[in-house]
Coordinates of C-alpha atoms in Angstrom, one line a residue:
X1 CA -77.5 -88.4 -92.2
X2 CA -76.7 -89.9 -88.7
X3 CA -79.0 -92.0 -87.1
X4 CA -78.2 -93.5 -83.7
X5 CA -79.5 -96.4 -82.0
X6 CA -79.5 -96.6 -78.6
X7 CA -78.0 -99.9 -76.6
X8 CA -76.4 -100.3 -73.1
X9 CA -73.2 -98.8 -73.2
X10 CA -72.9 -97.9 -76.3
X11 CA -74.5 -96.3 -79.6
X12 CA -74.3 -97.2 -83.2
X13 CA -73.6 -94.6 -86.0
X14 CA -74.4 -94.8 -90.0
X15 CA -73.2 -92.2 -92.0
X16 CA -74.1 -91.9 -95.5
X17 CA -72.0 -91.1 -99.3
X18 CA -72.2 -88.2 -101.2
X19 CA -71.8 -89.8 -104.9
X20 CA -70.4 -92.6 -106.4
X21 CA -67.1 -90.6 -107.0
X22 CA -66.1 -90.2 -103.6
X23 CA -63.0 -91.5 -102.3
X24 CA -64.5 -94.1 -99.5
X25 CA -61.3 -94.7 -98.1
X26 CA -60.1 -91.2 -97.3
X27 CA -64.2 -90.6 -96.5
X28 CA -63.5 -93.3 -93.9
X29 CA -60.2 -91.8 -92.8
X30 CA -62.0 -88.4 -91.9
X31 CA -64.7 -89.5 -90.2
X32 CA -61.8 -91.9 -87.8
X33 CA -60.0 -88.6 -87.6
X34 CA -62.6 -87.3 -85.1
X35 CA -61.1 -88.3 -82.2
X36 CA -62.8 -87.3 -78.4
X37 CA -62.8 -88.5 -74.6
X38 CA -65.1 -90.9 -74.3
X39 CA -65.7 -91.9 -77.6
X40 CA -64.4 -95.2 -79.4
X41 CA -64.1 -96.0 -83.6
X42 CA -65.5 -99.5 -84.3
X43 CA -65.8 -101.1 -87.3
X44 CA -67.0 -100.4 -90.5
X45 CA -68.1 -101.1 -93.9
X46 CA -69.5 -99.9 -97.3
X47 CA -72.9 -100.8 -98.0
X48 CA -74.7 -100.3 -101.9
X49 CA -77.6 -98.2 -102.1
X50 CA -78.1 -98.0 -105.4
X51 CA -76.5 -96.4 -108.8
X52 CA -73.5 -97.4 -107.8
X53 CA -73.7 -95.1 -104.7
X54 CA -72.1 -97.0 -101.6
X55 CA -72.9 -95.6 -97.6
X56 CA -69.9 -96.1 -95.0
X57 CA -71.3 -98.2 -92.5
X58 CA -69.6 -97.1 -88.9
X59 CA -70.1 -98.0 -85.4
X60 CA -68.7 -96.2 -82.6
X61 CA -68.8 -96.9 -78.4
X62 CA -69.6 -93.4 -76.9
X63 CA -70.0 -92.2 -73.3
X64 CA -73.3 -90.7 -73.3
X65 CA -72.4 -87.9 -70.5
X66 CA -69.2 -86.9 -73.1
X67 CA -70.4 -87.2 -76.4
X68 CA -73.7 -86.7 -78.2
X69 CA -74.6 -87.7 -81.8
X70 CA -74.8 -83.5 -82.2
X71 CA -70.9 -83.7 -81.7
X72 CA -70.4 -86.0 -84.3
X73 CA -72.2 -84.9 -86.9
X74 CA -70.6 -81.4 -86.4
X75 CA -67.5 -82.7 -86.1
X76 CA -67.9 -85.4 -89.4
X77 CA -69.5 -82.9 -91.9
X78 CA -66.7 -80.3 -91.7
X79 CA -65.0 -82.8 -94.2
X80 CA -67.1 -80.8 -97.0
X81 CA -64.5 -82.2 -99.5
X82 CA -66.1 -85.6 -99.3
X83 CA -69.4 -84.1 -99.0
X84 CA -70.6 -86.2 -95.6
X85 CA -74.2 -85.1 -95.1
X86 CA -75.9 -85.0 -92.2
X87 CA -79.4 -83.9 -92.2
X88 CA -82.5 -84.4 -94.5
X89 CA -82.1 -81.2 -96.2
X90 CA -78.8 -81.9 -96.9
X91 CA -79.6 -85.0 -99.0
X92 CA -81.2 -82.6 -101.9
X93 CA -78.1 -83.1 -104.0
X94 CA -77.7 -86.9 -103.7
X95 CA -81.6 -86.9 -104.4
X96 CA -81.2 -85.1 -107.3
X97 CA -78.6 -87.1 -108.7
X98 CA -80.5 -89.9 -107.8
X99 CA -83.6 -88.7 -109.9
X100 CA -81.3 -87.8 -113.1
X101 CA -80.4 -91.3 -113.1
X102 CA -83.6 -93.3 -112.8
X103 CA -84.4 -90.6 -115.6
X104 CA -81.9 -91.8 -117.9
X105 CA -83.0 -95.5 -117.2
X106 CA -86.0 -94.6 -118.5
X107 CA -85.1 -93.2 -121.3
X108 CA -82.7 -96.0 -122.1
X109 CA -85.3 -98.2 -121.6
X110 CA -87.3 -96.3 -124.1
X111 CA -84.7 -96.4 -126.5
X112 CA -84.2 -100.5 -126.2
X113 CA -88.1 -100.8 -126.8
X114 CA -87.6 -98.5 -130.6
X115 CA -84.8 -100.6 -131.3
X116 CA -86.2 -104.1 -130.4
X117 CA -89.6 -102.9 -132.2
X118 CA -87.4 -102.0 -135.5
X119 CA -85.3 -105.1 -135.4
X120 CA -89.0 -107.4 -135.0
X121 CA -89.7 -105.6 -138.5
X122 CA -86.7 -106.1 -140.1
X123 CA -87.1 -109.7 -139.6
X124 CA -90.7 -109.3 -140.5
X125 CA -89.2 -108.0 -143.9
X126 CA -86.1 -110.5 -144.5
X127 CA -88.7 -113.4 -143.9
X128 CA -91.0 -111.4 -146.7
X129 CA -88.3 -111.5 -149.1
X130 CA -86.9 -115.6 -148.6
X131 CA -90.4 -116.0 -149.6
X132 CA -90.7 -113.8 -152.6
X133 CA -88.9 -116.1 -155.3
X134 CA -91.4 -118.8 -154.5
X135 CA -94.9 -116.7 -155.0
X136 CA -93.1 -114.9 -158.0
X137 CA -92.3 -118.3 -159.7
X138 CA -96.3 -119.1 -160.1
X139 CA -97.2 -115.9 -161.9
X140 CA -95.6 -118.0 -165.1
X141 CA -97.6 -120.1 -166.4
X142 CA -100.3 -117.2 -166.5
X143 CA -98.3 -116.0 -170.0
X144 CA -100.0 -118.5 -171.7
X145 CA -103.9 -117.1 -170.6
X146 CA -102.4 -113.7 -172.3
X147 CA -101.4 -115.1 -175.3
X148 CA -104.7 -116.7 -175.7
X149 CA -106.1 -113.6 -176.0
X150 CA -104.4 -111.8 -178.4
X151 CA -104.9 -114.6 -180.5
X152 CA -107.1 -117.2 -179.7
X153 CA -107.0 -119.1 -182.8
X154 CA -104.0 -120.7 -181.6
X155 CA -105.4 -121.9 -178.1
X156 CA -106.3 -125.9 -179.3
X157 CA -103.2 -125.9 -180.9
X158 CA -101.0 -125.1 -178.3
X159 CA -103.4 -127.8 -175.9
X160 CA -103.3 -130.4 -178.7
X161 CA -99.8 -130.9 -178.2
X162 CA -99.4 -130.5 -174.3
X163 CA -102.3 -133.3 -173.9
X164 CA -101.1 -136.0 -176.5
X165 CA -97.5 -135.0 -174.4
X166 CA -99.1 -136.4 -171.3
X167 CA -101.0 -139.4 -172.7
X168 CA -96.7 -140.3 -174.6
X169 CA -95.0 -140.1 -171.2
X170 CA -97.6 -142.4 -169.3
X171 CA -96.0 -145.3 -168.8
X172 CA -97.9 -148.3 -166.8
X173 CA -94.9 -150.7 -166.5
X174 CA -92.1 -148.5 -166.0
X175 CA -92.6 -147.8 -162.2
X176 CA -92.9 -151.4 -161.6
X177 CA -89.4 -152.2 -163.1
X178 CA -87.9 -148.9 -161.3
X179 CA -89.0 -150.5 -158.2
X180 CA -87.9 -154.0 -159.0
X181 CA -84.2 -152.8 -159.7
X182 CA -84.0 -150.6 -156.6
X183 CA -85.4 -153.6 -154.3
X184 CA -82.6 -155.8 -156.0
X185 CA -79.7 -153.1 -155.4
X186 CA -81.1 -152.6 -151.6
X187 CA -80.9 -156.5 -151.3
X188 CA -77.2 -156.2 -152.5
X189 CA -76.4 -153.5 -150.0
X190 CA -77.8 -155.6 -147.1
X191 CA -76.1 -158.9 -148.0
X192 CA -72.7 -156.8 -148.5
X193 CA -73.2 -154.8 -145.1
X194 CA -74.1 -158.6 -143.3
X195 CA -71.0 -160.0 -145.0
X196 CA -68.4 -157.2 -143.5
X197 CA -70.3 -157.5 -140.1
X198 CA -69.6 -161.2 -139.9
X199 CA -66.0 -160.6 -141.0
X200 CA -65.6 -158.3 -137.8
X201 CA -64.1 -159.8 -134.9
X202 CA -66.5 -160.0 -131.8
X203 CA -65.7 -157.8 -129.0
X204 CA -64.0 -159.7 -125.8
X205 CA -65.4 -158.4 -122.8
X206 CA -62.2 -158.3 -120.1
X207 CA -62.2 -156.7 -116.3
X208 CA -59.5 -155.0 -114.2
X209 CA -58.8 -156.7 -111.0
X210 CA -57.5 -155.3 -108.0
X211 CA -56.4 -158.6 -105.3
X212 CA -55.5 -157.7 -101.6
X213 CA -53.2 -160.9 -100.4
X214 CA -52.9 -161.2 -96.7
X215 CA -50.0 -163.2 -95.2
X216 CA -50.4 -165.0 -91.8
X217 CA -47.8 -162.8 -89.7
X218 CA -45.0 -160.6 -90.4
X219 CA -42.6 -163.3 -90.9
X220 CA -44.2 -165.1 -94.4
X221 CA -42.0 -164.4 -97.4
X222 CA -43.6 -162.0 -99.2
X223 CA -41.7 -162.7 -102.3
X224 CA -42.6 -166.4 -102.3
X225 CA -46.1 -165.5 -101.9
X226 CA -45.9 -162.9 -105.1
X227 CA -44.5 -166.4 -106.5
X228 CA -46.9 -168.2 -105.9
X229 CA -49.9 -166.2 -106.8
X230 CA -48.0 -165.4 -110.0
X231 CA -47.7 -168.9 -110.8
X232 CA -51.7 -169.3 -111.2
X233 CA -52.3 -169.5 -115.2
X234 CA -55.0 -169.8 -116.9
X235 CA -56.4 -168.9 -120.3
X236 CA -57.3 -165.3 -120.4
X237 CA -55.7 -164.0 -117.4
X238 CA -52.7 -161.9 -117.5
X239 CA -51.1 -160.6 -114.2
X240 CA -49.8 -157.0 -113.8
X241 CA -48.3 -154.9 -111.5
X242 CA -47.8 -155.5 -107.6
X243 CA -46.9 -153.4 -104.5
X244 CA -46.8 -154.9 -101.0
X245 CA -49.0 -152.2 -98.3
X246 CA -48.5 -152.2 -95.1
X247 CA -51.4 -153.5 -92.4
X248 CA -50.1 -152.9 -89.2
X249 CA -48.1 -154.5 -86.5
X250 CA -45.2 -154.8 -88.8
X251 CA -47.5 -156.9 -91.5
X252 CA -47.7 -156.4 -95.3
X253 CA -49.9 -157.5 -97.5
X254 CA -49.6 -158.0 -101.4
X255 CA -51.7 -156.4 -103.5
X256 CA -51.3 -157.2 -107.3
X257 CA -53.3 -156.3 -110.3
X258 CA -54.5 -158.6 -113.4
X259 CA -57.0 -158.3 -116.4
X260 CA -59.1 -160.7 -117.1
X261 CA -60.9 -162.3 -119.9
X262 CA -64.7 -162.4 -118.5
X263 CA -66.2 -165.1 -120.1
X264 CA -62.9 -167.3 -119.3
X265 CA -61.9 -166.4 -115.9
X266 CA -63.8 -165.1 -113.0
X267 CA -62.6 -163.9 -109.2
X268 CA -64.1 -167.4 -107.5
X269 CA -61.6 -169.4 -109.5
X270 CA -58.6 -166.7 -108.6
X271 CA -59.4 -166.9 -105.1
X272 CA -59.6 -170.8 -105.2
X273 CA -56.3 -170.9 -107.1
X274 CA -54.7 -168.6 -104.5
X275 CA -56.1 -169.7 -101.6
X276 CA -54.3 -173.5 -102.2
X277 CA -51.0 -171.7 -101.0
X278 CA -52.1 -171.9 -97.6
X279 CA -48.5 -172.1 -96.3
X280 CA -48.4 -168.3 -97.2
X281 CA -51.8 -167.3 -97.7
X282 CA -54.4 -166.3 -95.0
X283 CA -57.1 -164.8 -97.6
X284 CA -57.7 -163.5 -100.8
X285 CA -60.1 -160.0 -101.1
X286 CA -61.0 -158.4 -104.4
X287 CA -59.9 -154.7 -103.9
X288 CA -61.2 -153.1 -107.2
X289 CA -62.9 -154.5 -110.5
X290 CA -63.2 -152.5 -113.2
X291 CA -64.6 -153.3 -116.5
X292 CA -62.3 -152.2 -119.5

């Protein structure tokens, strides 16, 4: 089906798929193929309608005194091979196809419902049968009841026994020494476990340091002042490596990395320490810090 919209100067054009098996290139080839005076191809694309099926979307610029929308669909739908409908009768097919496949949804659907209803009953039954050995377990003692009757002459001699039994394994101090000796071996464990812990070296807390040394002007010897930063020491510092970054106006400054011991050294002192170079230094800025 073709439906045009009129606009000044020109008229939009939708023309719609036969199935989800047709070619939509050569479909789109065709329709460009109709070629006329006053009529101009535009662009184009393919948009989903559903099932797969996919409409090529085309617009066209048409002189309305040299061709009509009758033209075109005359001239489009003698592509039969690519079955190009054009009217509302002609859509039966599509329709029908269309219906066969919401029909076999359903019944899919159908068919997922059966087989999610037997697999909730098969669980139903697996969790029937883990719990079977349990409830068949306390039909046992009920042998004795059943031997009681066929000959009950031997019911208080079977208690006798099972009652003196109980009153031999009672034990009023036992428990109390049980929980003596596993208070004594817990106490052992702790004192062990406190022992190894205090054997274990304490964890030193240390920082990555990133310094940006700026000289005064492009004539300070960089290398001295690498020197000279370098030369700081202290207990729990460690320098690393350096690269010299340029500022602007022909001025580098040094930027060199350390680690650090935290509780020993902090960035005040390293910028106090630097900063005493004034010959070469003009300030000291912490770049990065990072703890490790």
């Amino acid at each position: 089906m073709i439906s045009l919209y009129p606009s000044p100067k020109f008229k939009k054009g939708k023309q719609n798929q036969w199935d989800d098996e047709t070619d939509m290139s050569k479909l789109e080839e065709c329709v460009r193929s109709v070629q006329a005076d006053g009529l101009l191809w535009g662009s184009s694309k393919l948009v989903p309608v559903g099932y797969g099926i996919k409409k090529l979307q085309i617009q066209c610029v048409v002189e309305d005194d040299k061709v009509g929308t009758d033209m075109l669909e005359e001239e489009i739908t003698k592509f039969e091979d690519y079955g190009v409908p054009c009217g509302a009768g002609d859509q039966g097919e599509l329709i029908t196809r269309m219906k066969s496949l919401e029909l076999e949804n359903q019944n899919l659907h159908s068919v997922v419902e059966d087989l999610r209803s037997a697999l909730c009953k098969l669980e139903s039954r697996v969790a029937l049968l883990e719990k079977r050995p349990a409830t068949t377990a306390a039909p046992a003692p009920t042998a004795a009841p059943a031997c009681a009757k066929a000959a009950p002459v031997q019911q208080p001699k079977v208690r006798a026994p099972v009652e003196e039994d109980d009153d031999d394994d009672l034990d009023l101090f036992g428990s109390d020494e049980e929980d003596d000796e596993a208070e004594r071996v817990r106490e052992q464990r702790l004192k062990e476990y406190a022992e190894k812990k205090a054997k274990k070296p304490a964890l030193i807390a240390k920082s990555s340091i990133l310094l940006d040394v700026k000289p005064w002007d492009d004539e300070t010897d960089m290398s001295k002042l690498e020197e000279c930063v370098r030369s700081v020491q202290a207990d729990g510092l460690l320098w690393g490596s350096s690269k010299l970054v340029p500022v602007g106006y022909g001025i580098k400054k040094l930027q060199i990395q350390c680690v650090v011991e935290d509780d020993k050294v902090g960035t005040d002192m390293l910028e106090e320490e630097i900063t005493k170079f004034e010959d070469y230094v003009q300030s000291v800025d912490v770049a990065a810090f990072n703890k490790i």
